[in-house]
Short mmCIF file of C-alpha atoms in Angstrom, two decimals:
data_model
loop_
_atom_site.label_atom_id
_atom_site.label_comp_id
_atom_site.label_asym_id
_atom_site.label_seq_id
_atom_site.Cartn_x
_atom_site.Cartn_y
_atom_site.Cartn_z
CA MET A 1 -64.66 56.23 119.09
CA GLY A 2 -63.91 54.24 122.23
CA ARG A 3 -60.54 53.14 120.93
CA GLU A 4 -59.68 56.68 119.84
CA HIS A 5 -60.65 58.04 123.28
CA HIS A 6 -58.58 55.36 125.02
CA ALA A 7 -55.60 56.03 122.76
CA ARG A 8 -55.89 59.77 123.41
CA ARG A 9 -55.90 59.20 127.18
CA VAL A 10 -52.81 56.99 126.94
CA PHE A 11 -51.08 59.60 124.80
CA GLU A 12 -51.95 62.39 127.27
CA GLY A 13 -50.68 60.27 130.18
CA VAL A 14 -47.37 59.65 128.45
CA LYS A 15 -47.14 63.34 127.54
CA ARG A 16 -47.67 64.44 131.16
CA ALA A 17 -44.77 62.18 132.19
CA PHE A 18 -42.40 64.29 130.08
CA VAL A 19 -44.00 67.72 129.70
CA THR A 20 -45.43 70.00 132.38
CA ASP A 21 -49.13 70.83 132.26
CA PRO A 22 -49.74 74.61 132.01
CA ALA A 23 -53.30 74.16 133.29
CA LYS A 24 -51.99 73.13 136.72
CA ARG A 25 -49.91 76.26 137.19
CA ARG A 26 -51.15 78.38 140.07
CA MET A 27 -53.22 81.34 138.96
CA THR A 28 -51.82 84.82 139.45
CA GLU A 29 -53.29 86.48 142.51
CA ALA A 30 -54.75 89.97 142.43
CA ILE A 31 -52.24 92.64 143.41
CA PRO A 32 -53.52 95.82 145.09
CA ILE A 33 -52.52 99.12 143.50
CA VAL A 34 -50.69 101.22 146.08
CA ASP A 35 -50.43 104.98 145.72
CA ASP A 36 -47.02 106.19 144.48
CA ALA A 37 -46.33 108.39 147.51
CA LEU A 38 -47.26 105.56 149.84
CA ALA A 39 -45.08 103.15 147.88
CA TYR A 40 -42.09 105.47 148.31
CA ARG A 41 -42.59 105.53 152.08
CA ILE A 42 -43.01 101.75 152.28
CA ILE A 43 -39.88 101.05 150.25
CA ASP A 44 -37.90 103.67 152.16
CA LEU A 45 -38.83 102.09 155.51
CA ALA A 46 -38.06 98.56 154.31
CA MET A 47 -34.73 99.66 152.85
CA ARG A 48 -33.66 101.49 156.01
CA ILE A 49 -34.55 98.59 158.29
CA GLY A 50 -32.68 96.18 156.01
CA ALA A 51 -29.63 98.46 155.88
CA ALA A 52 -29.62 98.77 159.67
CA MET A 53 -29.78 94.98 160.08
CA LEU A 54 -26.96 94.44 157.57
CA SER A 55 -24.71 97.00 159.26
CA ILE A 56 -24.88 95.23 162.65
CA GLY A 57 -24.22 91.69 161.56
CA ALA A 58 -27.35 90.11 160.04
CA SER A 59 -26.86 87.74 157.11
CA ALA A 60 -27.87 88.83 153.61
CA ARG A 61 -30.68 86.28 153.52
CA GLU A 62 -32.17 87.57 156.78
CA VAL A 63 -31.94 91.13 155.47
CA ALA A 64 -33.62 90.23 152.17
CA GLN A 65 -36.40 88.28 153.90
CA ALA A 66 -37.06 91.05 156.43
CA THR A 67 -37.22 93.66 153.65
CA LEU A 68 -39.65 91.61 151.58
CA ARG A 69 -41.79 90.86 154.64
CA ILE A 70 -42.20 94.59 155.22
CA THR A 71 -43.04 95.46 151.62
CA ARG A 72 -45.44 92.52 151.34
CA ALA A 73 -47.16 93.48 154.60
CA PHE A 74 -47.99 96.92 153.19
CA GLY A 75 -49.19 95.63 149.81
CA LEU A 76 -46.10 95.67 147.58
CA LYS A 77 -46.12 91.98 146.72
CA LYS A 78 -43.74 92.20 143.74
CA ALA A 79 -40.84 94.12 145.27
CA HIS A 80 -37.25 93.09 144.55
CA VAL A 81 -34.28 93.33 146.91
CA ASP A 82 -30.59 93.38 146.03
CA VAL A 83 -28.20 93.04 148.97
CA THR A 84 -24.45 93.52 148.67
CA PHE A 85 -21.76 93.99 151.29
CA THR A 86 -21.94 97.78 151.08
CA SER A 87 -25.44 98.61 149.80
CA ILE A 88 -29.07 97.54 149.66
CA THR A 89 -31.46 98.29 146.80
CA VAL A 90 -35.24 97.87 146.90
CA SER A 91 -37.33 98.19 143.73
CA ASP A 92 -41.03 97.86 142.87
CA HIS A 93 -42.05 97.68 139.21
CA ARG A 94 -45.58 98.86 140.04
CA ASP A 95 -47.03 96.23 137.61
CA GLY A 96 -47.86 98.82 135.01
CA ALA A 97 -49.85 100.96 137.45
CA GLY A 98 -47.24 103.70 137.63
CA SER A 99 -43.58 104.55 137.25
CA PRO A 100 -41.14 102.04 138.80
CA VAL A 101 -39.85 102.95 142.27
CA THR A 102 -36.23 102.11 143.12
CA LEU A 103 -34.31 103.26 146.20
CA MET A 104 -30.73 102.45 147.19
CA GLN A 105 -28.79 103.09 150.39
CA VAL A 106 -25.08 102.65 151.10
CA VAL A 107 -24.44 100.47 154.16
CA GLN A 108 -21.55 101.18 156.51
CA SER A 109 -20.71 98.40 158.92
CA ILE A 110 -20.71 99.59 162.55
CA GLY A 111 -19.92 96.28 164.21
CA ALA A 112 -22.08 93.66 165.87
CA ASP A 113 -24.94 94.93 168.02
CA HIS A 114 -27.17 91.94 168.63
CA GLN A 115 -29.49 93.67 171.06
CA LYS A 116 -30.41 96.24 168.41
CA LEU A 117 -30.75 93.44 165.84
CA GLN A 118 -33.20 91.72 168.17
CA ARG A 119 -35.31 94.88 168.40
CA LEU A 120 -35.30 95.33 164.62
CA GLN A 121 -36.51 91.77 164.11
CA ALA A 122 -39.24 92.38 166.66
CA LEU A 123 -40.25 95.50 164.70
CA VAL A 124 -40.60 93.44 161.51
CA ASP A 125 -42.87 91.01 163.36
CA GLN A 126 -45.01 93.90 164.64
CA ILE A 127 -45.35 95.28 161.10
CA GLU A 128 -46.62 91.92 159.87
CA ARG A 129 -49.15 91.84 162.71
CA GLY A 130 -50.69 95.12 161.61
CA MET A 131 -48.58 98.06 162.82
CA GLU A 132 -49.41 101.23 160.88
CA LEU A 133 -46.79 102.72 158.60
CA HIS A 134 -46.38 105.95 160.56
CA ASP A 135 -45.97 104.05 163.83
CA ALA A 136 -43.46 101.72 162.18
CA VAL A 137 -41.36 104.66 160.94
CA THR A 138 -41.41 106.25 164.38
CA GLU A 139 -40.47 102.98 166.09
CA PHE A 140 -37.62 102.36 163.64
CA HIS A 141 -36.05 105.74 164.32
CA ARG A 142 -36.38 105.11 168.06
CA VAL A 143 -34.61 101.76 167.75
CA ARG A 144 -31.97 103.17 165.42
CA ARG A 145 -30.96 105.80 167.99
CA ILE A 146 -30.47 103.28 170.82
CA PRO A 147 -26.77 103.29 171.76
CA PHE A 148 -24.65 100.18 172.31
CA MET A 149 -25.87 98.39 175.40
CA TYR A 150 -22.61 98.27 177.41
CA ARG A 151 -20.01 100.89 178.22
CA GLU A 152 -16.53 100.57 176.78
CA GLY A 153 -14.97 99.77 180.15
CA ILE A 154 -17.30 96.80 180.58
CA VAL A 155 -16.38 95.47 177.13
CA VAL A 156 -12.66 95.71 177.95
CA VAL A 157 -13.08 93.87 181.25
CA VAL A 158 -15.19 91.15 179.63
CA SER A 159 -12.51 90.77 176.93
CA GLY A 160 -9.98 90.01 179.65
CA LEU A 161 -12.39 87.52 181.19
CA LEU A 162 -12.74 85.78 177.81
CA ALA A 163 -8.98 85.30 177.54
CA VAL A 164 -8.85 83.93 181.10
CA ALA A 165 -11.58 81.43 180.19
CA VAL A 166 -9.59 80.23 177.16
CA ALA A 167 -6.54 79.61 179.33
CA LEU A 168 -8.78 77.87 181.87
CA MET A 169 -9.83 75.33 179.23
CA PHE A 170 -6.15 74.26 179.07
CA HIS A 171 -5.98 74.02 182.89
CA ALA A 172 -3.36 76.77 183.01
CA SER A 173 -1.74 77.99 186.19
CA TRP A 174 -2.83 81.14 187.92
CA VAL A 175 0.21 82.96 186.52
CA VAL A 176 -0.87 82.20 182.95
CA LEU A 177 -4.47 83.14 183.77
CA LEU A 178 -3.40 86.54 185.06
CA SER A 179 -0.98 87.08 182.16
CA ALA A 180 -3.63 86.17 179.60
CA GLY A 181 -6.15 88.48 181.26
CA PHE A 182 -3.63 91.34 181.39
CA ALA A 183 -2.66 90.90 177.73
CA ALA A 184 -6.30 90.81 176.67
CA LEU A 185 -7.08 93.98 178.61
CA VAL A 186 -4.20 95.80 176.91
CA VAL A 187 -5.21 94.50 173.47
CA ALA A 188 -8.87 95.44 173.92
CA ALA A 189 -8.01 98.93 175.19
CA ALA A 190 -5.49 99.49 172.38
CA GLN A 191 -7.89 98.36 169.67
CA MET A 192 -10.66 100.49 171.11
CA GLY A 193 -8.37 103.54 171.04
CA LEU A 194 -7.25 102.80 167.49
CA GLY A 195 -10.89 102.43 166.47
CA ARG A 196 -11.66 105.90 167.83
CA ALA A 197 -8.74 107.26 165.79
CA ARG A 198 -10.26 105.68 162.63
CA VAL A 199 -7.28 103.37 162.16
CA PRO A 200 -8.09 100.58 159.65
CA VAL A 201 -8.93 97.26 161.24
CA PHE A 202 -5.93 95.56 159.59
CA PHE A 203 -3.45 97.71 161.51
CA SER A 204 -5.54 97.34 164.66
CA GLN A 205 -5.19 93.56 164.39
CA VAL A 206 -1.45 93.92 163.73
CA ALA A 207 -1.06 95.99 166.90
CA GLY A 208 -3.04 93.44 168.90
CA GLY A 209 -0.85 90.59 167.63
CA ILE A 210 2.32 92.46 168.56
CA VAL A 211 1.04 93.16 172.08
CA LEU A 212 0.09 89.52 172.59
CA THR A 213 3.47 88.29 171.43
CA ALA A 214 5.31 90.84 173.57
CA VAL A 215 3.54 89.76 176.76
CA THR A 216 4.12 86.10 175.93
CA ALA A 217 7.83 86.69 175.23
CA LEU A 218 8.16 88.56 178.52
CA VAL A 219 6.56 85.72 180.48
CA ALA A 220 8.79 83.14 178.74
CA TRP A 221 11.93 85.22 179.36
CA LEU A 222 11.13 85.65 183.07
CA GLY A 223 10.69 81.89 183.31
CA ARG A 224 14.11 81.25 181.71
CA MET A 225 15.71 83.75 184.08
CA GLY A 226 14.41 81.74 187.04
CA VAL A 227 12.05 84.44 188.28
CA GLU A 228 9.31 83.02 190.43
CA PRO A 229 6.47 82.31 189.82
CA PHE A 230 7.16 82.31 186.04
CA VAL A 231 9.33 79.20 186.06
CA ASP A 232 7.89 76.25 184.07
CA VAL A 233 4.78 78.14 182.94
CA ARG A 234 3.17 77.52 179.53
CA ALA A 235 3.60 81.00 178.10
CA ASN A 236 2.17 79.93 174.73
CA LEU A 237 -1.32 79.92 176.23
CA VAL A 238 -1.19 83.71 176.61
CA VAL A 239 -1.13 84.17 172.83
CA ALA A 240 -3.60 81.33 172.31
CA ALA A 241 -6.10 83.08 174.57
CA GLY A 242 -5.56 86.39 172.79
CA ILE A 243 -6.06 84.80 169.38
CA VAL A 244 -9.50 83.54 170.39
CA LEU A 245 -10.35 87.02 171.68
CA MET A 246 -9.30 88.76 168.47
CA LEU A 247 -11.12 86.24 166.27
CA ALA A 248 -14.33 86.47 168.31
CA GLY A 249 -15.51 89.42 166.22
CA VAL A 250 -14.86 87.74 162.87
CA ALA A 251 -18.23 87.04 161.23
CA VAL A 252 -17.28 83.64 159.85
CA VAL A 253 -20.83 82.32 160.24
CA GLY A 254 -22.37 85.18 158.31
CA ALA A 255 -19.80 84.92 155.52
CA ALA A 256 -20.31 81.18 155.09
CA GLN A 257 -24.09 81.52 155.27
CA ASP A 258 -24.14 84.22 152.57
CA ALA A 259 -21.95 82.08 150.30
CA ILE A 260 -24.17 79.02 150.70
CA ASP A 261 -27.38 81.03 150.31
CA GLY A 262 -26.15 82.38 146.98
CA PHE A 263 -25.47 86.02 147.91
CA SER A 264 -22.14 86.00 146.14
CA LEU A 265 -21.24 89.69 146.38
CA THR A 266 -22.04 89.92 150.07
CA ALA A 267 -20.20 86.68 150.80
CA THR A 268 -17.16 87.87 148.85
CA GLY A 269 -17.05 91.13 150.78
CA ARG A 270 -17.39 89.43 154.14
CA ILE A 271 -14.84 86.75 153.33
CA LEU A 272 -12.38 89.44 152.20
CA ASP A 273 -13.05 91.38 155.41
CA LEU A 274 -12.54 88.21 157.43
CA THR A 275 -9.30 87.48 155.57
CA ILE A 276 -7.97 90.99 156.17
CA MET A 277 -8.68 90.74 159.91
CA THR A 278 -7.11 87.29 160.19
CA MET A 279 -4.06 88.29 158.13
CA GLY A 280 -3.60 91.35 160.30
CA LEU A 281 -3.51 89.13 163.38
CA VAL A 282 -1.09 86.71 161.69
CA VAL A 283 1.21 89.55 160.57
CA GLY A 284 1.20 91.04 164.06
CA ILE A 285 2.13 87.72 165.66
CA LEU A 286 4.84 87.00 163.07
CA VAL A 287 6.36 90.47 163.52
CA GLY A 288 6.31 90.08 167.29
CA LEU A 289 7.97 86.67 167.08
CA GLN A 290 10.68 87.96 164.74
CA VAL A 291 11.42 90.93 167.01
CA ALA A 292 11.53 88.65 170.06
CA GLU A 293 13.98 86.33 168.27
CA SER A 294 16.23 89.25 167.35
CA LEU A 295 16.26 90.48 170.97
CA GLY A 296 17.13 87.05 172.32
CA VAL A 297 13.83 86.52 174.14
CA GLY A 298 12.31 84.09 171.67
CA ILE A 299 9.51 81.72 172.56
CA PRO A 300 10.35 78.00 172.36
CA VAL A 301 8.18 75.84 170.14
CA PRO A 302 6.36 73.21 172.22
CA SER A 303 7.52 69.72 171.25
CA ASN A 304 4.00 68.30 171.44
CA GLU A 305 0.52 69.61 170.80
CA ILE A 306 -0.84 71.71 173.66
CA MET A 307 -3.42 69.46 175.26
CA MET A 308 -6.67 70.62 176.78
CA GLY A 309 -7.30 70.28 180.49
CA PRO A 310 -9.77 68.00 182.28
CA TRP A 311 -13.32 68.15 180.98
CA PRO A 312 -14.76 70.19 183.90
CA PHE A 313 -12.30 73.00 183.15
CA GLN A 314 -13.14 72.83 179.46
CA LEU A 315 -16.85 73.00 180.14
CA VAL A 316 -16.58 75.96 182.50
CA GLY A 317 -14.30 77.74 180.04
CA ALA A 318 -16.75 77.17 177.17
CA LEU A 319 -19.61 78.58 179.26
CA VAL A 320 -17.66 81.72 180.17
CA ILE A 321 -16.37 82.24 176.60
CA ALA A 322 -19.84 82.02 175.04
CA SER A 323 -21.36 84.45 177.54
CA ALA A 324 -18.41 86.85 177.18
CA VAL A 325 -18.72 86.87 173.38
CA ALA A 326 -22.43 87.62 173.72
CA VAL A 327 -21.61 90.65 175.90
CA ILE A 328 -18.87 91.86 173.54
CA ASN A 329 -21.35 91.69 170.65
CA GLY A 330 -23.94 93.70 172.58
CA GLY A 331 -26.36 90.93 173.51
CA GLY A 332 -28.96 91.39 176.22
CA PRO A 333 -29.71 89.02 179.13
CA ARG A 334 -31.80 86.70 177.00
CA ILE A 335 -29.12 86.42 174.29
CA ILE A 336 -26.43 85.87 176.93
CA GLY A 337 -28.41 83.07 178.55
CA VAL A 338 -29.10 81.25 175.28
CA SER A 339 -25.50 81.73 174.10
CA THR A 340 -24.15 80.25 177.32
CA LEU A 341 -26.37 77.20 176.96
CA LEU A 342 -25.42 76.70 173.32
CA GLY A 343 -21.72 77.19 174.06
CA ALA A 344 -21.90 74.24 176.46
CA LEU A 345 -23.89 72.25 173.90
CA ALA A 346 -21.33 72.92 171.16
CA TRP A 347 -18.50 71.81 173.43
CA VAL A 348 -20.37 68.65 174.44
CA GLY A 349 -21.02 67.80 170.79
CA SER A 350 -17.39 68.39 169.81
CA PHE A 351 -16.12 66.42 172.82
CA ALA A 352 -18.42 63.51 172.01
CA PHE A 353 -17.38 63.34 168.35
CA GLU A 354 -13.66 63.58 169.10
CA ARG A 355 -13.33 61.44 172.24
CA LEU A 356 -16.22 59.00 172.08
CA VAL A 357 -16.51 58.47 168.31
CA ASP A 358 -12.75 59.06 167.75
CA LEU A 359 -13.12 61.48 164.82
CA PRO A 360 -10.56 64.12 163.73
CA SER A 361 -10.63 67.60 165.26
CA ALA A 362 -12.26 69.14 162.19
CA SER A 363 -15.08 66.58 162.27
CA GLY A 364 -15.61 67.20 165.97
CA ALA A 365 -15.77 70.95 165.41
CA PHE A 366 -18.26 70.41 162.58
CA GLY A 367 -20.49 68.22 164.77
CA GLY A 368 -20.42 70.61 167.71
CA ALA A 369 -21.19 73.65 165.56
CA LEU A 370 -23.97 71.77 163.74
CA LEU A 371 -25.64 70.68 166.97
CA ALA A 372 -25.43 74.11 168.59
CA SER A 373 -26.67 76.01 165.51
CA LEU A 374 -29.54 73.59 164.91
CA VAL A 375 -30.81 73.87 168.48
CA GLY A 376 -30.03 77.58 168.61
CA SER A 377 -31.94 78.40 165.43
CA VAL A 378 -35.04 76.75 166.89
CA LEU A 379 -34.68 78.38 170.31
CA ALA A 380 -34.16 81.75 168.61
CA VAL A 381 -37.74 81.70 167.33
CA LYS A 382 -39.31 80.74 170.63
CA LEU A 383 -37.24 83.21 172.65
CA HIS A 384 -37.25 85.98 170.00
CA VAL A 385 -33.47 86.33 169.70
CA PRO A 386 -31.36 86.54 166.50
CA SER A 387 -30.06 83.12 165.49
CA VAL A 388 -26.77 84.57 164.22
CA ALA A 389 -26.13 86.08 167.67
CA VAL A 390 -26.38 82.88 169.67
CA THR A 391 -24.73 80.73 166.98
CA THR A 392 -21.68 82.97 166.73
CA ALA A 393 -21.17 83.01 170.48
CA ALA A 394 -21.62 79.23 170.71
CA ILE A 395 -18.84 78.25 168.30
CA ILE A 396 -16.14 80.63 169.60
CA PRO A 397 -15.03 78.15 172.34
CA LEU A 398 -14.12 75.74 169.52
CA VAL A 399 -11.74 78.18 167.77
CA PRO A 400 -8.25 76.54 167.70
CA GLY A 401 -6.22 79.44 169.04
CA ALA A 402 -3.41 77.32 170.51
CA ALA A 403 -3.00 75.28 167.32
CA LEU A 404 -2.85 78.44 165.19
CA PHE A 405 -0.13 80.00 167.34
CA ARG A 406 1.90 76.78 167.40
CA ALA A 407 1.76 76.61 163.58
CA LEU A 408 2.83 80.26 163.19
CA LEU A 409 5.63 79.83 165.73
CA SER A 410 6.87 76.75 163.87
CA ILE A 411 6.91 78.69 160.58
CA VAL A 412 9.02 81.48 162.08
CA GLN A 413 11.54 79.13 163.72
CA SER A 414 11.78 76.59 160.88
CA GLY A 415 14.40 78.66 159.08
CA SER A 416 15.56 77.13 155.82
CA GLU A 417 14.77 73.54 156.82
CA ALA A 418 12.18 72.33 154.33
CA ASP A 419 10.97 69.42 156.48
CA HIS A 420 10.17 71.65 159.45
CA LEU A 421 8.48 74.18 157.17
CA LEU A 422 6.25 71.51 155.65
CA VAL A 423 5.26 70.28 159.10
CA ALA A 424 4.44 73.86 160.15
CA PHE A 425 2.29 74.46 157.08
CA GLY A 426 0.59 71.12 157.71
CA GLY A 427 -0.42 72.35 161.17
CA LEU A 428 -1.67 75.62 159.66
CA LEU A 429 -3.74 73.65 157.15
CA ASP A 430 -5.33 71.70 160.01
CA VAL A 431 -6.31 74.99 161.66
CA ILE A 432 -7.86 76.23 158.41
CA MET A 433 -9.85 73.00 158.07
CA ILE A 434 -11.22 73.40 161.61
CA GLY A 435 -12.28 76.97 160.79
CA ILE A 436 -14.05 75.82 157.64
CA ALA A 437 -15.71 72.99 159.59
CA LEU A 438 -17.00 75.45 162.20
CA ALA A 439 -18.48 77.72 159.54
CA ALA A 440 -20.00 74.84 157.56
CA GLY A 441 -21.52 73.18 160.64
CA ALA A 442 -23.03 76.42 161.92
CA THR A 443 -24.50 77.28 158.51
CA LEU A 444 -25.89 73.79 157.91
CA GLY A 445 -27.55 73.82 161.33
CA ILE A 446 -29.29 77.11 160.56
CA PHE A 447 -30.46 75.75 157.20
CA LEU A 448 -31.77 72.47 158.66
CA GLY A 449 -33.57 74.35 161.40
CA ALA A 450 -35.50 76.55 158.94
CA PRO A 451 -38.55 74.20 158.61
CA LEU A 452 -38.69 73.77 162.39
CA ARG A 453 -38.50 77.53 162.92
CA VAL A 454 -41.38 78.10 160.51
CA ARG A 455 -43.54 75.45 162.20
CA LEU A 456 -42.97 77.09 165.58
CA SER A 457 -43.77 80.58 164.28
CA ASP A 458 -47.02 82.08 163.03
CA ARG A 459 -46.00 81.85 159.37
CA LYS A 460 -46.38 79.19 156.75
CA MET A 461 -43.79 78.02 154.27
CA ARG A 462 -44.13 77.21 150.61
CA PHE A 463 -41.58 76.02 148.08
CA LEU A 464 -40.76 78.16 145.09
CA PRO A 465 -40.07 76.56 141.70
CA ALA A 466 -36.49 75.32 141.88
CA ALA A 467 -34.06 76.80 139.38
CA ARG A 468 -31.64 74.65 137.43
CA PRO A 469 -28.43 74.23 139.48
CA THR A 470 -26.13 75.86 136.94
CA SER A 471 -24.69 78.34 139.44
CA GLY A 472 -24.45 78.99 143.14
CA ALA A 473 -25.95 82.44 142.69
CA GLY A 474 -29.52 83.08 143.69
CA THR A 475 -31.63 82.95 146.80
CA ALA A 476 -33.01 80.19 148.97
CA PRO A 477 -35.91 78.16 147.46
CA LEU A 478 -38.22 78.92 150.39
CA GLU A 479 -40.66 81.77 150.73
CA ILE A 480 -42.12 82.60 154.14
CA VAL A 481 -45.44 84.41 154.11
CA PRO A 482 -47.75 85.55 156.91
CA ALA A 483 -50.29 83.00 158.08
CA GLU A 484 -53.10 85.58 157.94
CA PRO A 485 -53.10 88.46 155.44
CA ARG A 486 -53.46 91.95 156.85
CA GLU A 487 -55.46 94.80 155.39
CA ILE A 488 -53.50 96.58 152.67
CA PRO A 489 -53.63 100.41 152.63
CA THR A 490 -54.14 101.59 149.04
CA GLU A 491 -55.55 105.08 149.49
CA PRO A 492 -53.35 108.13 148.79
CA LEU A 493 -51.54 109.79 151.68
CA PRO A 494 -53.20 112.89 153.15
CA ASP A 495 -51.51 116.24 152.79
CA PRO A 496 -49.18 117.01 155.68
CA VAL A 497 -50.57 119.36 158.29
CA ALA A 498 -48.35 122.03 159.79
CA GLU A 499 -47.57 121.47 163.47
CA PRO A 500 -48.86 124.23 165.78
CA ALA A 501 -46.37 126.43 167.56
CA GLY A 502 -45.10 124.95 170.82
CA ALA A 503 -45.99 121.37 169.85
CA GLU A 504 -43.89 118.51 171.24
CA GLU A 505 -40.84 117.65 169.17
CA PRO A 506 -41.45 114.49 167.12
CA PRO A 507 -39.68 111.37 168.41
CA ILE A 508 -37.71 111.01 165.18
CA THR A 509 -35.69 114.18 165.83
CA ARG A 510 -35.66 114.62 169.59
CA PRO A 511 -32.56 113.39 171.52
CA PHE A 512 -32.48 109.81 172.73
CA ASP A 513 -34.12 109.23 176.09
CA VAL A 514 -33.59 105.98 177.98
CA SER A 515 -37.24 106.10 179.05
CA ASP A 516 -38.13 105.33 175.42
CA LEU A 517 -36.81 101.82 175.83
CA ARG A 518 -39.40 99.11 176.18
CA ASP A 519 -39.05 95.76 177.85
CA GLU A 520 -37.70 92.95 175.72
CA ARG A 521 -40.25 90.73 174.25
#
């Protein structure tokens, strides 16, 4: 008997080394049965909050997590979320307790509004801490009706300031600074007018590229004619500054993050949108260059790479660019402050990798974006700001606007000479590699900062069973749950009571009042 027992134990030990033990699988927890009417309201609220976050720039993973946090907080622990670029679907199978509930809403992108995104994330936190469903619905509609934080005139002026800051990083003369600011003001005003007329963004980018090239050609022509003070000015910096301005709204971080997180449809839509916007800018610049060549006011290709200015000018320019991007994207004072700090940090990281470690430009951009996004994702939790807001603003100073324009200008003026054309396309490939490095560094920093963010918050993290890596599709292998469970409402909803005559109009339908705004957390 002893030998048989010993042999059985050895056999079981060897078996456990190759086969999983079903007895050690975690037991299924009890799931509360939520009334059907209440489930509809919970799913509707979660879906609407997720759709609002997606429409103003949140990543698909953030949207999915926020939606599941809301449904889980109100007792729907087995809800499913499907996020695409244009829609969000939330479903609860009801676990055999009733008919399945599935709701879908089409999402229309309205542009970045990071202040509203910050308030929506704060609302999700309040729901997890115990906010009642009716109060959550009322608060959501109040937040949804909040207009963009800044007036259009302020956004146009800040756009001009951003272009001036880009030229400042190259230590440009005051003539170039004023020209870049003027061109950016015209581009921002033109694109804003085209947006009001519902012109597609592709043609808006084409118009902006043509305006930038026209101003640059005019400055270069005045310099060749000997008109003071345009003699010996670097007119190419005018277009370089405008390129950075027009690419500031491209959600490259969100697109890369969705692709890495496995949200393939959303990533595909955002990458296509990003490509359309970039191609519109490229087409506009190429058309402007061709027209300028035909009119005899062409822009000469610089013989050497346009070098950056002294480091103090670069640092000041990076600070101004990051803060300006935060304003253009609708960030509040707290977002602007963090973005400015991270913009300087990204520049310092890129400068250190390129100059001190002597790495290529793409590697320096990757290191700067990684450092800024890692620190920014951690600060975002402590300061209650969206990580995508501060990360996007931080990496814009590293966008290679001057290199992109030089490559496009070389392509136009290369003619039929194959050697010159290959050199031009080589420069364009370098620009593409820097863009990919910026997106990869920013996304990797957000991913690496996830465990730190969870430790600093009031949630705990647990690992889900990892799927076999046969495809990039899927979701992240982390699940974030509240540290302390809240009481789950399971009773049916009461019948609605008619409002008495003369009662105050509910906050969901009454016009927006600025007094409804609360202080930022």
